[in-house]
Amino acid sequence: RGDKVERWSKAINVFNQIATDFAKTTLHPLALGRLGHCNLQKGSYDDAIRFYQLVIDHSAVDVASRNEAHYAMGVAFRAKARLQNPPDPKLLALARNQWREVYHFEKQNQEHPAPYWLERATLAFEDSLIEDSDAKNVLRRLQKVLPHLHKAVEARIKARTAPVKVEASATGSN
């Protein structure tokens, strides 16, 4: 673990330098996003969340980078929530809200998300839902927005809604 943390720390130094040297360019939000990823990998969830928020709020951020930051911030919130047993429901709700931002882009008056991040955020959002009917609606919408995923999403819906088979007990009644 120590070696990995050291490598992520070195990467953080490099991305900090890029963020500093290119502060007035479109590379700045990209470097900030990579700083978020490095901190996420190190387990520094608060720092990761802070960097992702900087990306989201950046004036020069493109839609794909903003979507990626929302998705990754959700991952960071979920990871932080899971440090507790049981996981912190408020942090899980914050994670779900980040994925919802990408999923409900029209309600946020945002441009259409990058398809890759729309798929990732929608699937994470769907996984975070408790009731199967809600999850099924989320997946049906993903099929409409990204029709090339129709078969994969249909399989996911079937897996989620398939009845659970209960095996007969070996000591059942005779």
PDB file of C-alpha atoms in Angstrom:
ATOM      1  CA  ARG A   1       0.000   0.000   0.000  1.00  0.00           C
ATOM      2  CA  GLY A   2       2.816   2.423   0.851  1.00  0.00           C
ATOM      3  CA  ASP A   3       4.314   2.171  -2.643  1.00  0.00           C
ATOM      4  CA  LYS A   4       0.955   2.948  -4.269  1.00  0.00           C
ATOM      5  CA  VAL A   5       0.394   5.967  -2.031  1.00  0.00           C
ATOM      6  CA  GLU A   6       3.869   7.204  -2.901  1.00  0.00           C
ATOM      7  CA  ARG A   7       3.186   6.847  -6.634  1.00  0.00           C
ATOM      8  CA  TRP A   8      -0.151   8.695  -6.316  1.00  0.00           C
ATOM      9  CA  SER A   9       1.608  11.405  -4.295  1.00  0.00           C
ATOM     10  CA  LYS A  10       4.184  11.832  -7.092  1.00  0.00           C
ATOM     11  CA  ALA A  11       1.367  12.051  -9.645  1.00  0.00           C
ATOM     12  CA  ILE A  12      -0.323  14.693  -7.486  1.00  0.00           C
ATOM     13  CA  ASN A  13       2.855  16.773  -7.602  1.00  0.00           C
ATOM     14  CA  VAL A  14       2.936  16.523 -11.410  1.00  0.00           C
ATOM     15  CA  PHE A  15      -0.743  17.453 -11.817  1.00  0.00           C
ATOM     16  CA  ASN A  16      -0.366  20.321  -9.317  1.00  0.00           C
ATOM     17  CA  GLN A  17       2.445  21.672 -11.492  1.00  0.00           C
ATOM     18  CA  ILE A  18       0.312  21.335 -14.639  1.00  0.00           C
ATOM     19  CA  ALA A  19      -2.621  23.043 -12.907  1.00  0.00           C
ATOM     20  CA  THR A  20      -0.321  25.897 -11.861  1.00  0.00           C
ATOM     21  CA  ASP A  21       1.494  26.281 -15.198  1.00  0.00           C
ATOM     22  CA  PHE A  22      -1.671  26.094 -17.299  1.00  0.00           C
ATOM     23  CA  ALA A  23      -4.114  27.892 -15.008  1.00  0.00           C
ATOM     24  CA  LYS A  24      -5.543  30.036 -17.795  1.00  0.00           C
ATOM     25  CA  THR A  25      -6.044  27.244 -20.324  1.00  0.00           C
ATOM     26  CA  THR A  26      -8.446  24.382 -20.915  1.00  0.00           C
ATOM     27  CA  LEU A  27      -5.819  22.043 -19.414  1.00  0.00           C
ATOM     28  CA  HIS A  28      -6.524  23.501 -15.965  1.00  0.00           C
ATOM     29  CA  PRO A  29      -9.850  21.693 -15.314  1.00  0.00           C
ATOM     30  CA  LEU A  30      -8.363  18.491 -16.762  1.00  0.00           C
ATOM     31  CA  ALA A  31      -5.443  18.660 -14.319  1.00  0.00           C
ATOM     32  CA  LEU A  32      -7.855  19.372 -11.456  1.00  0.00           C
ATOM     33  CA  GLY A  33      -9.863  16.286 -12.407  1.00  0.00           C
ATOM     34  CA  ARG A  34      -6.721  14.148 -12.391  1.00  0.00           C
ATOM     35  CA  LEU A  35      -5.864  15.553  -8.969  1.00  0.00           C
ATOM     36  CA  GLY A  36      -9.282  14.363  -7.854  1.00  0.00           C
ATOM     37  CA  HIS A  37      -8.615  10.890  -9.272  1.00  0.00           C
ATOM     38  CA  CYS A  38      -5.212  10.661  -7.572  1.00  0.00           C
ATOM     39  CA  ASN A  39      -6.700  11.639  -4.221  1.00  0.00           C
ATOM     40  CA  LEU A  40      -9.554   9.173  -4.714  1.00  0.00           C
ATOM     41  CA  GLN A  41      -7.026   6.385  -5.316  1.00  0.00           C
ATOM     42  CA  LYS A  42      -5.078   7.427  -2.213  1.00  0.00           C
ATOM     43  CA  GLY A  43      -8.260   7.303  -0.144  1.00  0.00           C
ATOM     44  CA  SER A  44      -8.216  11.069   0.457  1.00  0.00           C
ATOM     45  CA  TYR A  45     -11.929  11.367  -0.279  1.00  0.00           C
ATOM     46  CA  ASP A  46     -12.437  14.918   0.991  1.00  0.00           C
ATOM     47  CA  ASP A  47      -9.593  16.178  -1.213  1.00  0.00           C
ATOM     48  CA  ALA A  48     -10.958  14.242  -4.185  1.00  0.00           C
ATOM     49  CA  ILE A  49     -14.421  15.732  -3.662  1.00  0.00           C
ATOM     50  CA  ARG A  50     -12.916  19.232  -3.410  1.00  0.00           C
ATOM     51  CA  PHE A  51     -11.052  18.827  -6.716  1.00  0.00           C
ATOM     52  CA  TYR A  52     -14.097  17.411  -8.489  1.00  0.00           C
ATOM     53  CA  GLN A  53     -16.136  20.395  -7.315  1.00  0.00           C
ATOM     54  CA  LEU A  54     -13.469  22.721  -8.726  1.00  0.00           C
ATOM     55  CA  VAL A  55     -13.804  20.955 -12.080  1.00  0.00           C
ATOM     56  CA  ILE A  56     -17.600  21.211 -12.056  1.00  0.00           C
ATOM     57  CA  ASP A  57     -17.471  24.930 -11.230  1.00  0.00           C
ATOM     58  CA  HIS A  58     -14.655  25.750 -13.682  1.00  0.00           C
ATOM     59  CA  SER A  59     -15.553  28.240 -16.420  1.00  0.00           C
ATOM     60  CA  ALA A  60     -13.479  26.427 -19.066  1.00  0.00           C
ATOM     61  CA  VAL A  61     -14.681  22.883 -18.372  1.00  0.00           C
ATOM     62  CA  ASP A  62     -16.086  20.840 -21.250  1.00  0.00           C
ATOM     63  CA  VAL A  63     -19.188  18.691 -20.856  1.00  0.00           C
ATOM     64  CA  ALA A  64     -17.311  15.373 -20.759  1.00  0.00           C
ATOM     65  CA  SER A  65     -14.979  16.577 -17.994  1.00  0.00           C
ATOM     66  CA  ARG A  66     -17.908  17.957 -15.996  1.00  0.00           C
ATOM     67  CA  ASN A  67     -19.784  14.650 -16.371  1.00  0.00           C
ATOM     68  CA  GLU A  68     -16.688  12.717 -15.341  1.00  0.00           C
ATOM     69  CA  ALA A  69     -16.272  14.931 -12.263  1.00  0.00           C
ATOM     70  CA  HIS A  70     -19.896  14.382 -11.221  1.00  0.00           C
ATOM     71  CA  TYR A  71     -19.516  10.627 -11.687  1.00  0.00           C
ATOM     72  CA  ALA A  72     -16.209  10.475  -9.805  1.00  0.00           C
ATOM     73  CA  MET A  73     -17.500  12.708  -7.005  1.00  0.00           C
ATOM     74  CA  GLY A  74     -20.332  10.223  -6.554  1.00  0.00           C
ATOM     75  CA  VAL A  75     -17.782   7.423  -6.332  1.00  0.00           C
ATOM     76  CA  ALA A  76     -15.834   9.400  -3.709  1.00  0.00           C
ATOM     77  CA  PHE A  77     -18.949  10.080  -1.625  1.00  0.00           C
ATOM     78  CA  ARG A  78     -19.922   6.393  -1.813  1.00  0.00           C
ATOM     79  CA  ALA A  79     -16.421   5.271  -0.815  1.00  0.00           C
ATOM     80  CA  LYS A  80     -16.413   7.701   2.109  1.00  0.00           C
ATOM     81  CA  ALA A  81     -19.894   6.489   3.157  1.00  0.00           C
ATOM     82  CA  ARG A  82     -18.704   2.893   3.163  1.00  0.00           C
ATOM     83  CA  LEU A  83     -15.961   3.678   5.673  1.00  0.00           C
ATOM     84  CA  GLN A  84     -18.718   3.467   8.285  1.00  0.00           C
ATOM     85  CA  ASN A  85     -20.716   0.396   9.181  1.00  0.00           C
ATOM     86  CA  PRO A  86     -23.485   0.712   8.185  1.00  0.00           C
ATOM     87  CA  PRO A  87     -22.645   3.146   5.383  1.00  0.00           C
ATOM     88  CA  ASP A  88     -23.591   6.769   6.064  1.00  0.00           C
ATOM     89  CA  PRO A  89     -26.974   7.339   4.350  1.00  0.00           C
ATOM     90  CA  LYS A  90     -26.357  11.092   3.955  1.00  0.00           C
ATOM     91  CA  LEU A  91     -23.130  10.456   2.047  1.00  0.00           C
ATOM     92  CA  LEU A  92     -24.844   7.790  -0.063  1.00  0.00           C
ATOM     93  CA  ALA A  93     -27.539  10.355  -0.917  1.00  0.00           C
ATOM     94  CA  LEU A  94     -24.832  12.845  -1.930  1.00  0.00           C
ATOM     95  CA  ALA A  95     -23.319  10.184  -4.200  1.00  0.00           C
ATOM     96  CA  ARG A  96     -26.705   9.473  -5.769  1.00  0.00           C
ATOM     97  CA  ASN A  97     -27.242  13.210  -6.330  1.00  0.00           C
ATOM     98  CA  GLN A  98     -23.977  13.474  -8.278  1.00  0.00           C
ATOM     99  CA  TRP A  99     -24.998  10.648 -10.602  1.00  0.00           C
ATOM    100  CA  ARG A 100     -28.487  12.140 -10.888  1.00  0.00           C
ATOM    101  CA  GLU A 101     -26.912  15.410 -12.126  1.00  0.00           C
ATOM    102  CA  VAL A 102     -25.655  13.606 -15.221  1.00  0.00           C
ATOM    103  CA  TYR A 103     -28.732  11.411 -15.606  1.00  0.00           C
ATOM    104  CA  HIS A 104     -31.214  14.321 -15.397  1.00  0.00           C
ATOM    105  CA  PHE A 105     -29.188  16.716 -17.538  1.00  0.00           C
ATOM    106  CA  GLU A 106     -32.336  18.284 -19.029  1.00  0.00           C
ATOM    107  CA  LYS A 107     -33.641  19.275 -15.605  1.00  0.00           C
ATOM    108  CA  GLN A 108     -30.308  20.948 -14.898  1.00  0.00           C
ATOM    109  CA  ASN A 109     -30.498  22.880 -18.207  1.00  0.00           C
ATOM    110  CA  GLN A 110     -27.211  21.329 -19.226  1.00  0.00           C
ATOM    111  CA  GLU A 111     -26.079  20.138 -22.607  1.00  0.00           C
ATOM    112  CA  HIS A 112     -26.394  16.477 -23.513  1.00  0.00           C
ATOM    113  CA  PRO A 113     -23.819  14.471 -21.525  1.00  0.00           C
ATOM    114  CA  ALA A 114     -20.959  12.564 -23.054  1.00  0.00           C
ATOM    115  CA  PRO A 115     -22.421   9.105 -23.805  1.00  0.00           C
ATOM    116  CA  TYR A 116     -19.734   7.245 -21.827  1.00  0.00           C
ATOM    117  CA  TRP A 117     -20.329   9.287 -18.672  1.00  0.00           C
ATOM    118  CA  LEU A 118     -24.102   9.209 -19.135  1.00  0.00           C
ATOM    119  CA  GLU A 119     -23.934   5.414 -19.187  1.00  0.00           C
ATOM    120  CA  ARG A 120     -21.612   5.170 -16.158  1.00  0.00           C
ATOM    121  CA  ALA A 121     -23.574   7.727 -14.116  1.00  0.00           C
ATOM    122  CA  THR A 122     -26.937   6.179 -15.020  1.00  0.00           C
ATOM    123  CA  LEU A 123     -25.811   2.700 -14.027  1.00  0.00           C
ATOM    124  CA  ALA A 124     -24.357   3.997 -10.753  1.00  0.00           C
ATOM    125  CA  PHE A 125     -27.564   5.955 -10.125  1.00  0.00           C
ATOM    126  CA  GLU A 126     -29.649   2.859 -10.854  1.00  0.00           C
ATOM    127  CA  ASP A 127     -27.488   0.760  -8.497  1.00  0.00           C
ATOM    128  CA  SER A 128     -28.061   3.307  -5.754  1.00  0.00           C
ATOM    129  CA  LEU A 129     -31.848   3.057  -5.964  1.00  0.00           C
ATOM    130  CA  ILE A 130     -33.605   0.877  -3.454  1.00  0.00           C
ATOM    131  CA  GLU A 131     -36.859   0.074  -5.229  1.00  0.00           C
ATOM    132  CA  ASP A 132     -36.685  -2.079  -8.366  1.00  0.00           C
ATOM    133  CA  SER A 133     -39.473  -0.135 -10.095  1.00  0.00           C
ATOM    134  CA  ASP A 134     -37.423   3.063  -9.837  1.00  0.00           C
ATOM    135  CA  ALA A 135     -34.338   1.307 -11.144  1.00  0.00           C
ATOM    136  CA  LYS A 136     -36.297  -0.183 -14.050  1.00  0.00           C
ATOM    137  CA  ASN A 137     -37.549   3.292 -15.061  1.00  0.00           C
ATOM    138  CA  VAL A 138     -34.004   4.645 -14.953  1.00  0.00           C
ATOM    139  CA  LEU A 139     -32.790   1.808 -17.159  1.00  0.00           C
ATOM    140  CA  ARG A 140     -35.662   2.221 -19.646  1.00  0.00           C
ATOM    141  CA  ARG A 141     -34.698   5.869 -20.046  1.00  0.00           C
ATOM    142  CA  LEU A 142     -31.061   4.892 -20.672  1.00  0.00           C
ATOM    143  CA  GLN A 143     -32.265   2.588 -23.465  1.00  0.00           C
ATOM    144  CA  LYS A 144     -34.029   5.517 -25.122  1.00  0.00           C
ATOM    145  CA  VAL A 145     -31.114   7.942 -24.783  1.00  0.00           C
ATOM    146  CA  LEU A 146     -28.399   5.429 -25.739  1.00  0.00           C
ATOM    147  CA  PRO A 147     -30.114   2.872 -28.002  1.00  0.00           C
ATOM    148  CA  HIS A 148     -26.873   0.989 -28.708  1.00  0.00           C
ATOM    149  CA  LEU A 149     -27.060  -0.276 -25.113  1.00  0.00           C
ATOM    150  CA  HIS A 150     -30.543  -1.754 -25.565  1.00  0.00           C
ATOM    151  CA  LYS A 151     -29.557  -5.436 -25.230  1.00  0.00           C
ATOM    152  CA  ALA A 152     -27.202  -4.909 -22.295  1.00  0.00           C
ATOM    153  CA  VAL A 153     -29.750  -2.793 -20.449  1.00  0.00           C
ATOM    154  CA  GLU A 154     -32.520  -5.299 -21.144  1.00  0.00           C
ATOM    155  CA  ALA A 155     -30.366  -8.041 -19.606  1.00  0.00           C
ATOM    156  CA  ARG A 156     -29.767  -5.848 -16.556  1.00  0.00           C
ATOM    157  CA  ILE A 157     -33.513  -5.232 -16.184  1.00  0.00           C
ATOM    158  CA  LYS A 158     -34.243  -8.953 -16.417  1.00  0.00           C
ATOM    159  CA  ALA A 159     -31.556  -9.738 -13.835  1.00  0.00           C
ATOM    160  CA  ARG A 160     -32.985  -7.135 -11.469  1.00  0.00           C
ATOM    161  CA  THR A 161     -36.588  -8.259 -11.837  1.00  0.00           C
ATOM    162  CA  ALA A 162     -36.100 -12.038 -12.072  1.00  0.00           C
ATOM    163  CA  PRO A 163     -37.678 -13.900  -9.182  1.00  0.00           C
ATOM    164  CA  VAL A 164     -35.184 -15.292  -6.720  1.00  0.00           C
ATOM    165  CA  LYS A 165     -35.240 -19.074  -6.719  1.00  0.00           C
ATOM    166  CA  VAL A 166     -35.481 -20.620  -3.300  1.00  0.00           C
ATOM    167  CA  GLU A 167     -34.073 -24.118  -3.156  1.00  0.00           C
ATOM    168  CA  ALA A 168     -36.096 -26.739  -1.344  1.00  0.00           C
ATOM    169  CA  SER A 169     -34.636 -27.691   1.970  1.00  0.00           C
ATOM    170  CA  ALA A 170     -32.933 -31.077   2.101  1.00  0.00           C
ATOM    171  CA  THR A 171     -34.688 -31.691   5.388  1.00  0.00           C
ATOM    172  CA  GLY A 172     -38.110 -30.719   4.041  1.00  0.00           C
ATOM    173  CA  SER A 173     -41.323 -32.509   4.995  1.00  0.00           C
ATOM    174  CA  ASN A 174     -41.728 -36.105   3.869  1.00  0.00           C
TER     175      ASN A 174
END
